[in-house]
GROMACS .gro file of C-alpha atoms in nm:
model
  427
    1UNK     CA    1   0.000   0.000   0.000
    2UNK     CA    2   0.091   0.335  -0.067
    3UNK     CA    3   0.179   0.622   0.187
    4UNK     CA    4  -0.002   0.909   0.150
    5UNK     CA    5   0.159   1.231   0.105
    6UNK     CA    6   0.183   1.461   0.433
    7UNK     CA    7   0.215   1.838   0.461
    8UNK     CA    8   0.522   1.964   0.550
    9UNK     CA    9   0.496   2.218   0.890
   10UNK     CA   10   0.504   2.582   0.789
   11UNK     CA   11   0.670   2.835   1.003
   12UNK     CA   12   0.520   3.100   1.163
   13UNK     CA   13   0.789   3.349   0.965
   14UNK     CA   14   0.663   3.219   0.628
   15UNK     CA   15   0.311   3.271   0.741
   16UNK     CA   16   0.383   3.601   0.811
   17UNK     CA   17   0.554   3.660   0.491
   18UNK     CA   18   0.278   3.515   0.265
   19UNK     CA   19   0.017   3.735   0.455
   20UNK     CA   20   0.273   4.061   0.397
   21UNK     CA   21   0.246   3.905   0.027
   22UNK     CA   22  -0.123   3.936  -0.008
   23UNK     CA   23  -0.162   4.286   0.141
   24UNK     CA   24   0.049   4.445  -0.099
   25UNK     CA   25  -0.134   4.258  -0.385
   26UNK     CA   26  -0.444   4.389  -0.287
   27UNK     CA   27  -0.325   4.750  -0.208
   28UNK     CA   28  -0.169   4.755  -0.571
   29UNK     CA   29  -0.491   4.665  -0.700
   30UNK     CA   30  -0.701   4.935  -0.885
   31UNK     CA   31  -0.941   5.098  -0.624
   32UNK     CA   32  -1.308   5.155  -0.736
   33UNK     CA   33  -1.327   5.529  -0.893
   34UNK     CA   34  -1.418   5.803  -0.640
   35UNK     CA   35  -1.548   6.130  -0.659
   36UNK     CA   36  -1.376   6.425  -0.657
   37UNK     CA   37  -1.406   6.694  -0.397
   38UNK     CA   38  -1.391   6.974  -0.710
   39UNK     CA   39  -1.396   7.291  -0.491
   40UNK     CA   40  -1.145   7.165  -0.314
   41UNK     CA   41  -0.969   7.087  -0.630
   42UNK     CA   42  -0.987   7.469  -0.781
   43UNK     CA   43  -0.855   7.642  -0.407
   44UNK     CA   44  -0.505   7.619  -0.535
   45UNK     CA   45  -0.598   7.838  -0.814
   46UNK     CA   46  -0.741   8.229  -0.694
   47UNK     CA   47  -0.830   8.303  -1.043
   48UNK     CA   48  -1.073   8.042  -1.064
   49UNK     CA   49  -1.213   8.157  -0.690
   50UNK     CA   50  -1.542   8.297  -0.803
   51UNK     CA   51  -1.604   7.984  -1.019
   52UNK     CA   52  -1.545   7.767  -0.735
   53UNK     CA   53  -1.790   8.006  -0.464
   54UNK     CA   54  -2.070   7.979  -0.779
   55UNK     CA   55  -2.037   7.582  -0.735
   56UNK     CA   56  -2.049   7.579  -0.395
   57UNK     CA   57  -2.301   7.839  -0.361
   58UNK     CA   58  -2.560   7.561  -0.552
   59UNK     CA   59  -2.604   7.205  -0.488
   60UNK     CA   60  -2.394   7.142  -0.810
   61UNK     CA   61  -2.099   7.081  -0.603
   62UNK     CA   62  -2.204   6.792  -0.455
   63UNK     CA   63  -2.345   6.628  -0.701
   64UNK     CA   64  -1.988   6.592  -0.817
   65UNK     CA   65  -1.870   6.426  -0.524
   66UNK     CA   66  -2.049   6.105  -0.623
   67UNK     CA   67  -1.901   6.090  -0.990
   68UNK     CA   68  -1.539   6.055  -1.161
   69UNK     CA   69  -1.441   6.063  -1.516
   70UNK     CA   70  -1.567   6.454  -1.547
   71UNK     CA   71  -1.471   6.736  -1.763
   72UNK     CA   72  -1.510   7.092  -1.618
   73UNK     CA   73  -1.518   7.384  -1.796
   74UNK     CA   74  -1.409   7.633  -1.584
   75UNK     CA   75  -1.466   8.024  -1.616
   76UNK     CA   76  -1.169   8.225  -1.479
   77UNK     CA   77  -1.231   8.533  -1.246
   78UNK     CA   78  -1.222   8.785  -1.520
   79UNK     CA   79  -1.426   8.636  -1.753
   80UNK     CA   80  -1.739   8.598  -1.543
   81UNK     CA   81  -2.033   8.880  -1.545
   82UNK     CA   82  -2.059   9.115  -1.302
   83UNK     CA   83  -2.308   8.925  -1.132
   84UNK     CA   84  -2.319   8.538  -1.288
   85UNK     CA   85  -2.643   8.528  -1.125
   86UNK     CA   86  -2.823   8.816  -1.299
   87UNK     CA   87  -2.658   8.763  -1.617
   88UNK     CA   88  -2.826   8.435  -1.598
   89UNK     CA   89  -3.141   8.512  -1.452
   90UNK     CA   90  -3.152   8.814  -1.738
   91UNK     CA   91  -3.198   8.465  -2.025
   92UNK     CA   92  -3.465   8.302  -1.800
   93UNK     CA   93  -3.171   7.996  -1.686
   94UNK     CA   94  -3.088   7.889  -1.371
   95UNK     CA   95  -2.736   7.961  -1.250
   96UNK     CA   96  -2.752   7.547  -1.122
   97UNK     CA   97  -2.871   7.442  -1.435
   98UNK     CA   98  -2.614   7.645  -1.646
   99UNK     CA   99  -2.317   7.499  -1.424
  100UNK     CA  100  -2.462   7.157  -1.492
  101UNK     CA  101  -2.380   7.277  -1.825
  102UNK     CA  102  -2.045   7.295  -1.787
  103UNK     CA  103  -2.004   6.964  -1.624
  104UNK     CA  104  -1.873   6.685  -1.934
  105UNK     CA  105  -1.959   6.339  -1.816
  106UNK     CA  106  -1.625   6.216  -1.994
  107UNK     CA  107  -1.289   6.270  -1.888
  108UNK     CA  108  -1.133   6.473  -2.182
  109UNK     CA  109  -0.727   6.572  -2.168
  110UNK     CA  110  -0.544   6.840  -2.350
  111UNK     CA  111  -0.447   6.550  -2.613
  112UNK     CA  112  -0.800   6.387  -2.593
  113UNK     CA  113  -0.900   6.758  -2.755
  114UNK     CA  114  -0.602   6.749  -3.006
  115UNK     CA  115  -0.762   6.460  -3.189
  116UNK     CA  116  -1.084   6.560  -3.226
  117UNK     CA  117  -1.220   6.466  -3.571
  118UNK     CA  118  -1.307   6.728  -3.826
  119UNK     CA  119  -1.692   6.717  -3.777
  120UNK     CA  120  -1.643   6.773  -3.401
  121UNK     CA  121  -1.738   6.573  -3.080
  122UNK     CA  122  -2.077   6.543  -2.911
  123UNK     CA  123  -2.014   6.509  -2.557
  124UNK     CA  124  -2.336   6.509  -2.265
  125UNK     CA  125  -2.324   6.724  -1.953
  126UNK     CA  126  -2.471   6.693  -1.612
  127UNK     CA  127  -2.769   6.938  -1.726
  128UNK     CA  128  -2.843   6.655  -1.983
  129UNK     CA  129  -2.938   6.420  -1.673
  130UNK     CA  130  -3.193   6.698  -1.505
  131UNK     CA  131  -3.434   6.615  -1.795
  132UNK     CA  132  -3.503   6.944  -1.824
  133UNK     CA  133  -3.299   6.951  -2.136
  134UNK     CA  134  -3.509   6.843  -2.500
  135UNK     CA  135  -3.372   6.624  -2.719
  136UNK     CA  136  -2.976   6.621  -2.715
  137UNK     CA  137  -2.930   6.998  -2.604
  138UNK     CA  138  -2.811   6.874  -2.248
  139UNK     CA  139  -2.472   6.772  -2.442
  140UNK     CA  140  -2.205   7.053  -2.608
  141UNK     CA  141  -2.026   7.007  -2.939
  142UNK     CA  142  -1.665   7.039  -2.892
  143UNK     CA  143  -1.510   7.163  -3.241
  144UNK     CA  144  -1.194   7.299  -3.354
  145UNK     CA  145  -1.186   7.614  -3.456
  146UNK     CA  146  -0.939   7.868  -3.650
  147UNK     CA  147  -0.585   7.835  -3.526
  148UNK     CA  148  -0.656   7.501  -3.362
  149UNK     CA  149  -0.864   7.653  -3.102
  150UNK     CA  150  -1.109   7.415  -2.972
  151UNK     CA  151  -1.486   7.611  -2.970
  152UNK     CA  152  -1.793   7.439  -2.710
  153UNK     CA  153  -2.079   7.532  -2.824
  154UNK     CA  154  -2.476   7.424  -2.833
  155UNK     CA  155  -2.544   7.140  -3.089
  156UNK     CA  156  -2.870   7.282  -3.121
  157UNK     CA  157  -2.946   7.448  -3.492
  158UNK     CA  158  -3.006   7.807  -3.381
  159UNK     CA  159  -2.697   7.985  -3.277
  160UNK     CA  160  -2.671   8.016  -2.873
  161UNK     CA  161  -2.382   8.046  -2.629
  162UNK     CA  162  -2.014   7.944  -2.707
  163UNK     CA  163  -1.672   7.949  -2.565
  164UNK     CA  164  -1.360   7.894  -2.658
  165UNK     CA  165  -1.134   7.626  -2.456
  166UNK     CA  166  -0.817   7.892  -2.330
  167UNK     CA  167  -0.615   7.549  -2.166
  168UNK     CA  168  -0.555   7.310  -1.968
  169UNK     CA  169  -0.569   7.437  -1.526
  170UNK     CA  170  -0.516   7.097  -1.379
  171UNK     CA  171  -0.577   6.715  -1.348
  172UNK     CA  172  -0.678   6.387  -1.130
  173UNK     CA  173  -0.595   6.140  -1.400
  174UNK     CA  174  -0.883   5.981  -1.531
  175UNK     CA  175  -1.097   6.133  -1.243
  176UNK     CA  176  -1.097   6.471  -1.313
  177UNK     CA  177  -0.975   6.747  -1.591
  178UNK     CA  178  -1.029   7.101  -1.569
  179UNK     CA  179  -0.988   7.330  -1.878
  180UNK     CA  180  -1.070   7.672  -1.864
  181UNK     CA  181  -1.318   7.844  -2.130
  182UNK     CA  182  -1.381   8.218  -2.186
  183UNK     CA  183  -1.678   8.249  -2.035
  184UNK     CA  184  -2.025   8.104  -1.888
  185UNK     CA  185  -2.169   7.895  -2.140
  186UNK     CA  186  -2.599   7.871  -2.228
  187UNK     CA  187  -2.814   7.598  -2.263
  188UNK     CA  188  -2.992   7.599  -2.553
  189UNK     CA  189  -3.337   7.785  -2.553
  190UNK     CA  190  -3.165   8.005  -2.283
  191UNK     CA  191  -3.073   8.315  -2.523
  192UNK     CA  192  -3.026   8.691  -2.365
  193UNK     CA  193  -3.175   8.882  -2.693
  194UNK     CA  194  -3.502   8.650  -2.652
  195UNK     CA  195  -3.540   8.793  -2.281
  196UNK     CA  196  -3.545   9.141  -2.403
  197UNK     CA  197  -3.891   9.147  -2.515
  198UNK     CA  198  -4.026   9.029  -2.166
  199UNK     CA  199  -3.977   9.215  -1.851
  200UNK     CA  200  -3.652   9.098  -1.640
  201UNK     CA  201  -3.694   8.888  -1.305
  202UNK     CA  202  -3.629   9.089  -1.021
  203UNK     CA  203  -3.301   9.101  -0.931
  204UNK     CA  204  -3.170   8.899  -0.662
  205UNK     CA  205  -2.958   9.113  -0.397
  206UNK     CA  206  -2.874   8.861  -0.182
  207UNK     CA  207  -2.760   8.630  -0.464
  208UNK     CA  208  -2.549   8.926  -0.602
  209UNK     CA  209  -2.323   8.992  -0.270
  210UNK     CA  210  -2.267   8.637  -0.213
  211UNK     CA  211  -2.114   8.620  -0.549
  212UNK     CA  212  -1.936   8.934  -0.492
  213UNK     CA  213  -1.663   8.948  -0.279
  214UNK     CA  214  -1.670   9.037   0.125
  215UNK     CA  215  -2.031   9.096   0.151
  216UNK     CA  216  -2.115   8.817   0.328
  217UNK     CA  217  -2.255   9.037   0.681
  218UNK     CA  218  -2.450   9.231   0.469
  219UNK     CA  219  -2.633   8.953   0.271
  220UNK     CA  220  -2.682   8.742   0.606
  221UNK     CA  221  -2.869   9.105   0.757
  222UNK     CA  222  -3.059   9.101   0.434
  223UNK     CA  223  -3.158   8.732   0.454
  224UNK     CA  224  -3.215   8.702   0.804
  225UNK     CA  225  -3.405   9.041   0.848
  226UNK     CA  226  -3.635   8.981   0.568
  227UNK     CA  227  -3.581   9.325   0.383
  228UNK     CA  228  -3.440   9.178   0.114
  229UNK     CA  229  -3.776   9.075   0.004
  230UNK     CA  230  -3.919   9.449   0.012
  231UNK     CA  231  -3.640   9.521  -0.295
  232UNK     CA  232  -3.836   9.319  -0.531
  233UNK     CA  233  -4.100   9.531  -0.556
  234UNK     CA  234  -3.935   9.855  -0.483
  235UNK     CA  235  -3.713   9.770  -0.804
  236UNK     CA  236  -4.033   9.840  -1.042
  237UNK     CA  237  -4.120  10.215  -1.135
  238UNK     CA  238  -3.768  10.445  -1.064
  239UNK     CA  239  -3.583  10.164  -0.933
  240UNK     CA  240  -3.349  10.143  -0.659
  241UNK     CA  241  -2.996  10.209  -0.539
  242UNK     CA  242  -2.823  10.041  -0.246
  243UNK     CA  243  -2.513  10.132  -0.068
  244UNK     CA  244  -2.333   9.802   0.081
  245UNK     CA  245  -2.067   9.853   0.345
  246UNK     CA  246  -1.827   9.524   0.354
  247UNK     CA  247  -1.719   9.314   0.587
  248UNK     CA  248  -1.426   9.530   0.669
  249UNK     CA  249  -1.683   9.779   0.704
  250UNK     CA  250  -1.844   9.627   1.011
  251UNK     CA  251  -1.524   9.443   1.157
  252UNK     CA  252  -1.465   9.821   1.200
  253UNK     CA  253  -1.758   9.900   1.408
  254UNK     CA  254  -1.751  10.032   1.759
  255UNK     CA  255  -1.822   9.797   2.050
  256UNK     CA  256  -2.031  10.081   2.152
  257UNK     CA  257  -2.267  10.051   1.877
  258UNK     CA  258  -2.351   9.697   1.914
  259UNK     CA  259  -2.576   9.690   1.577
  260UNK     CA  260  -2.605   9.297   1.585
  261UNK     CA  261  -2.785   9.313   1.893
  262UNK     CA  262  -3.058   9.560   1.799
  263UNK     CA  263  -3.436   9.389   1.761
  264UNK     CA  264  -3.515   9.306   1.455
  265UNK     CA  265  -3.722   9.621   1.393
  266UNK     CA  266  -3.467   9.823   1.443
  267UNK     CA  267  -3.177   9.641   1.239
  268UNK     CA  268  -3.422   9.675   0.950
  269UNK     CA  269  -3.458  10.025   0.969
  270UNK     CA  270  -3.074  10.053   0.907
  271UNK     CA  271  -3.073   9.853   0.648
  272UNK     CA  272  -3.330  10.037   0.458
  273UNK     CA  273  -3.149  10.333   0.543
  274UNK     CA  274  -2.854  10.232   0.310
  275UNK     CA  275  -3.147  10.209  -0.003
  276UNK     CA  276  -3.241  10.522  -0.215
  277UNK     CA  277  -3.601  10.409  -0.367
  278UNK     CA  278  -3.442  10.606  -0.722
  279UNK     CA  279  -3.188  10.376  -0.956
  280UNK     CA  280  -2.880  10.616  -0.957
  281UNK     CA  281  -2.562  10.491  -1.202
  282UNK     CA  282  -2.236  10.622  -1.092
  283UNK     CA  283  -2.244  10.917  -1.315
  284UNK     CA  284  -2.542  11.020  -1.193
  285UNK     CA  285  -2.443  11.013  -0.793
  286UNK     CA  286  -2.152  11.210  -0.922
  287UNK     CA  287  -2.378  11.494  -1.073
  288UNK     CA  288  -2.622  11.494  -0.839
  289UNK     CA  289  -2.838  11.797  -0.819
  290UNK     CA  290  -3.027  11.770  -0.494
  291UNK     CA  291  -2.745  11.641  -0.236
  292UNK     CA  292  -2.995  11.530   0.050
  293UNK     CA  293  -3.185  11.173  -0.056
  294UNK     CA  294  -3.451  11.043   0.131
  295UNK     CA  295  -3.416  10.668   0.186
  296UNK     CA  296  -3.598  10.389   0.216
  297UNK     CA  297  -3.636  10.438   0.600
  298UNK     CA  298  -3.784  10.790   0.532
  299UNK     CA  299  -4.049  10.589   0.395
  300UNK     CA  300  -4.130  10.434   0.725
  301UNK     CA  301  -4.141  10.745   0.948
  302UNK     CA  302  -4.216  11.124   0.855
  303UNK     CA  303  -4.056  11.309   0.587
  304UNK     CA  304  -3.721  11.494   0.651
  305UNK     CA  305  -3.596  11.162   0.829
  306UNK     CA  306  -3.345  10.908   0.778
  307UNK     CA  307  -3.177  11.125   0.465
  308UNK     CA  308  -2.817  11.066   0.336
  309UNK     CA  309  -2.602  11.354   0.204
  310UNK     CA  310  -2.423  11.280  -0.109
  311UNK     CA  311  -2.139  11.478  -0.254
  312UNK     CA  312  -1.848  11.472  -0.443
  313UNK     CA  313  -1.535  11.506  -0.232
  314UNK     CA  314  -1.157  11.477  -0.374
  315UNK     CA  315  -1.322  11.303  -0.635
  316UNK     CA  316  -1.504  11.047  -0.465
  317UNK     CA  317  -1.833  10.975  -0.394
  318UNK     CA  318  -1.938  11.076  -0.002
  319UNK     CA  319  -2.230  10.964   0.215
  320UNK     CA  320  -2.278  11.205   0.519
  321UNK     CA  321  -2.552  11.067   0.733
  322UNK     CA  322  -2.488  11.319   1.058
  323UNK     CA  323  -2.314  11.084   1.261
  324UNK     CA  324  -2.073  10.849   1.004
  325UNK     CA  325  -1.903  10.970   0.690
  326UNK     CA  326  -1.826  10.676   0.430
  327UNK     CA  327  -1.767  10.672   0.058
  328UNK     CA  328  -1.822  10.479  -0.202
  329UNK     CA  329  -1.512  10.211  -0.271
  330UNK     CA  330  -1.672   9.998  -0.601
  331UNK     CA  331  -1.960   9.897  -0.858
  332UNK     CA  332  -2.060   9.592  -0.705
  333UNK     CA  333  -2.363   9.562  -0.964
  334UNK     CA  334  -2.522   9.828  -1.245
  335UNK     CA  335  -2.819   9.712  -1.439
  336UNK     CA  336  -3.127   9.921  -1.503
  337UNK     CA  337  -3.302   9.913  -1.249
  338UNK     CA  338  -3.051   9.817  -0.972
  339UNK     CA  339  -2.733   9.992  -0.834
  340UNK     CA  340  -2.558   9.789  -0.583
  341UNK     CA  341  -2.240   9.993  -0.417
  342UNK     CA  342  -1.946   9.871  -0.144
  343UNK     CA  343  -1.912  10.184   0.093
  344UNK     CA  344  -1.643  10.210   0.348
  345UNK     CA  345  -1.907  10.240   0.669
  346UNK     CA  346  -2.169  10.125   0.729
  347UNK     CA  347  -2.415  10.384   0.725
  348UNK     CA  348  -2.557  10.475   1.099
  349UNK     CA  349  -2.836  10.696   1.098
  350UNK     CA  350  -2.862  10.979   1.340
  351UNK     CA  351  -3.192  10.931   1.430
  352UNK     CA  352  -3.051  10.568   1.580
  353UNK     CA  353  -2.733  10.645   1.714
  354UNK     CA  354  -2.518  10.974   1.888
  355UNK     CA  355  -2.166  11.062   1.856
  356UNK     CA  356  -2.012  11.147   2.155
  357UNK     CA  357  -1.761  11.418   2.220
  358UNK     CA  358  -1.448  11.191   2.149
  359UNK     CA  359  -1.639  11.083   1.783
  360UNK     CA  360  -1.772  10.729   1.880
  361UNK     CA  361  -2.122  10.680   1.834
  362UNK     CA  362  -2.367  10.521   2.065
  363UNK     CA  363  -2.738  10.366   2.031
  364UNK     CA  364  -3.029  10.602   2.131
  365UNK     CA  365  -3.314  10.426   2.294
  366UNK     CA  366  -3.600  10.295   2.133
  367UNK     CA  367  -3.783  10.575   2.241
  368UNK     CA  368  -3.625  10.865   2.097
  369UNK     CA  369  -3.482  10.734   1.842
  370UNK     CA  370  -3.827  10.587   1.680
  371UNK     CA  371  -4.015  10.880   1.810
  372UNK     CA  372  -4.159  11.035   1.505
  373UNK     CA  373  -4.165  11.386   1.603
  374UNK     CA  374  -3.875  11.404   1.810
  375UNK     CA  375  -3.642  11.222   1.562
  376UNK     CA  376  -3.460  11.590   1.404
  377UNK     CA  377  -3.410  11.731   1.745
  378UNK     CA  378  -3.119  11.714   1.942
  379UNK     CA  379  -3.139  11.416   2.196
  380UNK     CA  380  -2.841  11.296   2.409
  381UNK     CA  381  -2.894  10.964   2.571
  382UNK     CA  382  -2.854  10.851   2.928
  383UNK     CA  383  -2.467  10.798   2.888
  384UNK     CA  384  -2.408  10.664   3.275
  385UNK     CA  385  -2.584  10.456   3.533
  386UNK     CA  386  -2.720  10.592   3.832
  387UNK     CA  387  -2.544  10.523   4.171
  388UNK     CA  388  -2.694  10.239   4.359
  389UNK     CA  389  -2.856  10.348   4.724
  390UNK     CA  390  -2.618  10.410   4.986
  391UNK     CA  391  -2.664  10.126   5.248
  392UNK     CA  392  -2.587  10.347   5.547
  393UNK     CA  393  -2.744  10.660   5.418
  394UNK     CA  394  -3.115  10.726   5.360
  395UNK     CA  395  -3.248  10.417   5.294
  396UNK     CA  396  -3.317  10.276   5.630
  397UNK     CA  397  -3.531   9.931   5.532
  398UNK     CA  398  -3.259   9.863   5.370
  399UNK     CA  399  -2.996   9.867   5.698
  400UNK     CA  400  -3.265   9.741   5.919
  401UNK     CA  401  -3.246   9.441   5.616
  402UNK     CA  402  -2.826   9.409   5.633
  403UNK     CA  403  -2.877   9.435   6.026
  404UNK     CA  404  -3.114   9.135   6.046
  405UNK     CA  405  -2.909   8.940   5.824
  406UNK     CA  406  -2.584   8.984   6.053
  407UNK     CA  407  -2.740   8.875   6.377
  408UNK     CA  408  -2.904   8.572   6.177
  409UNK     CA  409  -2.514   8.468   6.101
  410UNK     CA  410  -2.413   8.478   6.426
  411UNK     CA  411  -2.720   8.269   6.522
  412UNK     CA  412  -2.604   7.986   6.291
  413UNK     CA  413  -2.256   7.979   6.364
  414UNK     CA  414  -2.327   7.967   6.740
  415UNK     CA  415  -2.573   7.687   6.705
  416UNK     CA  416  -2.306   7.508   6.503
  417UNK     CA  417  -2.047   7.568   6.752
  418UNK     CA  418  -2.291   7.382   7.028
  419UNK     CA  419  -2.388   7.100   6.797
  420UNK     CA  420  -1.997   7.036   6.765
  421UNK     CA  421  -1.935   7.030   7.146
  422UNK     CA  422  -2.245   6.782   7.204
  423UNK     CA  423  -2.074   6.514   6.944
  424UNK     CA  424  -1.746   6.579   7.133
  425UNK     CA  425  -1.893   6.490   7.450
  426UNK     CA  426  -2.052   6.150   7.323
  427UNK     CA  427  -1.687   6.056   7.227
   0.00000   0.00000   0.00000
């Protein structure tokens, strides 16, 4: 009869080895594709900044974290509108929708685009997916144009919105490529000379700071206090005009003026007080002929109130409102019928708030400063507190009170003292 084979002991140090063996087989495998944290991806490059706050500002951006193999077009700083939002808003889009747009569902690289064919390349976006898009104008046509530019534009049949591809930014190989294009690129059916002959959408205020730069106080008052809502309809007839101090602007406030902490009543009478109910360009703030505006907090109370100076000083625009001089530091936004400018201060209004002799300013209470008819004249606050009562001077209850409460102490500690000597004694 035969002897069977038998196994030969293995050692525990080539057990260990073959285990070592395996791990690094299975860490050199390929890893399932992950998405790509894209905002994160465009923060090492500032002039792509406002391109990356647009995606984050929409739930665009993370849709992207759950896909790979993406193209996206990227707009740089100074190619973008004035106010992306507007601009897109002003064709009847969505600002989402229209960064969908610019979302390839392929991963193209700078030599993927040097062999495109002649008749071009149809490639679908993320907007395509929505189903808000007919037929096949969710995708872009990628063709090359004169000097071996390459051109995206709409495959639709009508001409729409097109950019041209300026380069390559960066790379996650075979996750992620970002080229940069000229500017923002339209859906098909979204056209700005078919808006003109219906009235524009209000324009959104809130939406313009937050894609401007360092008005992010201002647009959380606006939110938060609900005013922002009253611009809507104060945009119709002469328009408006609204002064917007930056961030800097109220990092530099007092801690005597404490504006944060005002009701809400009262926080949205300042920020109606930095609105002129009258659309006023920059040349025309420059050449104003009547210096003293009323605002939209005049509105609120009597007239003569809550009125900002404006003149030209050292040429630059200045806003006296009694109590704060600012001026104005940039166009934020200028579109018939909305002004949007970054002032240096934010604007206090007198009627509010007192300077005192060294220049600070301080609240006024409630009561004069929302007084209607007391609101011009000349009002100076309670600027101390009032001594507390002397203990040992007039206000006898209250000694007969601190007298009683000393021989009650001695009471205690004496019937402490006795309880002590008792236990002693049982010891």
């Amino acid at each position: 009869m035969g002897r069977g084979l038998s196994a030969a002991p293995v050692s525990p140090r080539l057990a260990l080895g073959a285990a070592a063996l395996v791990l690094l087989a299975a860490a050199a495998l390929p890893s399932p594709a992950a998405g790509v944290n894209v905002t994160a991806v465009l923060s090492a490059f500032p002039n792509f900044a406002d391109f990356a706050r647009l995606l984050a500002s929409t739930p665009v951006a993370g849709e992207l974290a759950g896909r790979s193999s993406l193209t996206l077009l990227a707009v740089p700083n100074a190619n973008l509108p004035q106010s992306p939002s507007a601009f897109v808003a002003g064709a009847g889009a969505d600002i989402a929708d229209v960064l969908r747009y610019h979302v390839l569902l392929e991963y193209l690289s700078p030599s993927d685009l040097a062999r495109l064919p002649p008749s071009g390349k149809l490639v679908t976006t993320l907007f395509q997916t929505t189903g808000r898009a007919p037929s096949d104008f969710g995708a872009v046509n990628l063709t090359v144009g004169a000097n071996s530019t390459v051109v995206v534009r709409s495959p639709a049949p009508s001409p729409g919105s097109n950019a041209t591809v300026l380069g390559a930014v960066t790379a996650v190989p075979y996750n992620l490529s970002v080229l940069a294009v000229g500017g923002l690129i339209l859906p098909s059916g979204f056209d700005l000379a078919a808006s003109e002959s219906r009235p524009p959408p209000p324009v959104n205020i809130t939406q313009v700071l937050t894609d401007a730069r360092g008005f992010n106080v201002a647009a959380s008052m606006l939110q938060a206090s609900g005013v922002a809502n009253e611009f809507e309809a104060d945009e119709h007839g002469a328009g408006i005009t609204v002064f917007v101090p930056t961030d800097d602007a109220f990092a530099g406030l007092p801690a005597t003026d404490r504006l944060q902490s005002l009701p809400a009543e009262r926080k949205a009478v300042v920020l109606r007080f930095h609105v002129l109910h009258s659309y006023y360009p920059l040349g025309s703030l420059e050449s104003i002929v009547n210096p003293v505006q009323p605002t939209l907090a005049t509105e609120h109370t009597e007239a003569g109130h809550f009125t900002l100076n404006i003149t030209r000083v050292n040429g630059s625009i200045a806003i006296d409102t009694g109590i704060v001089q600012a001026s104005i530091t940039r166009t934020v936004f200028d579109q018939n019928p909305v002004a949007v400018f970054a002032v240096s201060k934010v604007l206090l209004p007198k009627e509010m708030f007192s300077r005192g002799d060294s220049g600070s300013t301080a609240m006024v209470p409630p009561s004069v400063a929302m007084a209607p008819g007391d609101a011009g004249s000349e009002q100076t606050p309670q600027t101390r507190l009032s001594s507390p009562p002397d203990l040992h001077g007039e206000d006898s209850e209250s000694s007969a009170a601190l007298a009683t409460a000393k021989g009650t102490s001695w009471w205690c500690i004496g019937l402490m003292y006795l309880q002590l000597h008792l236990l002693l004694s049982l010891v």
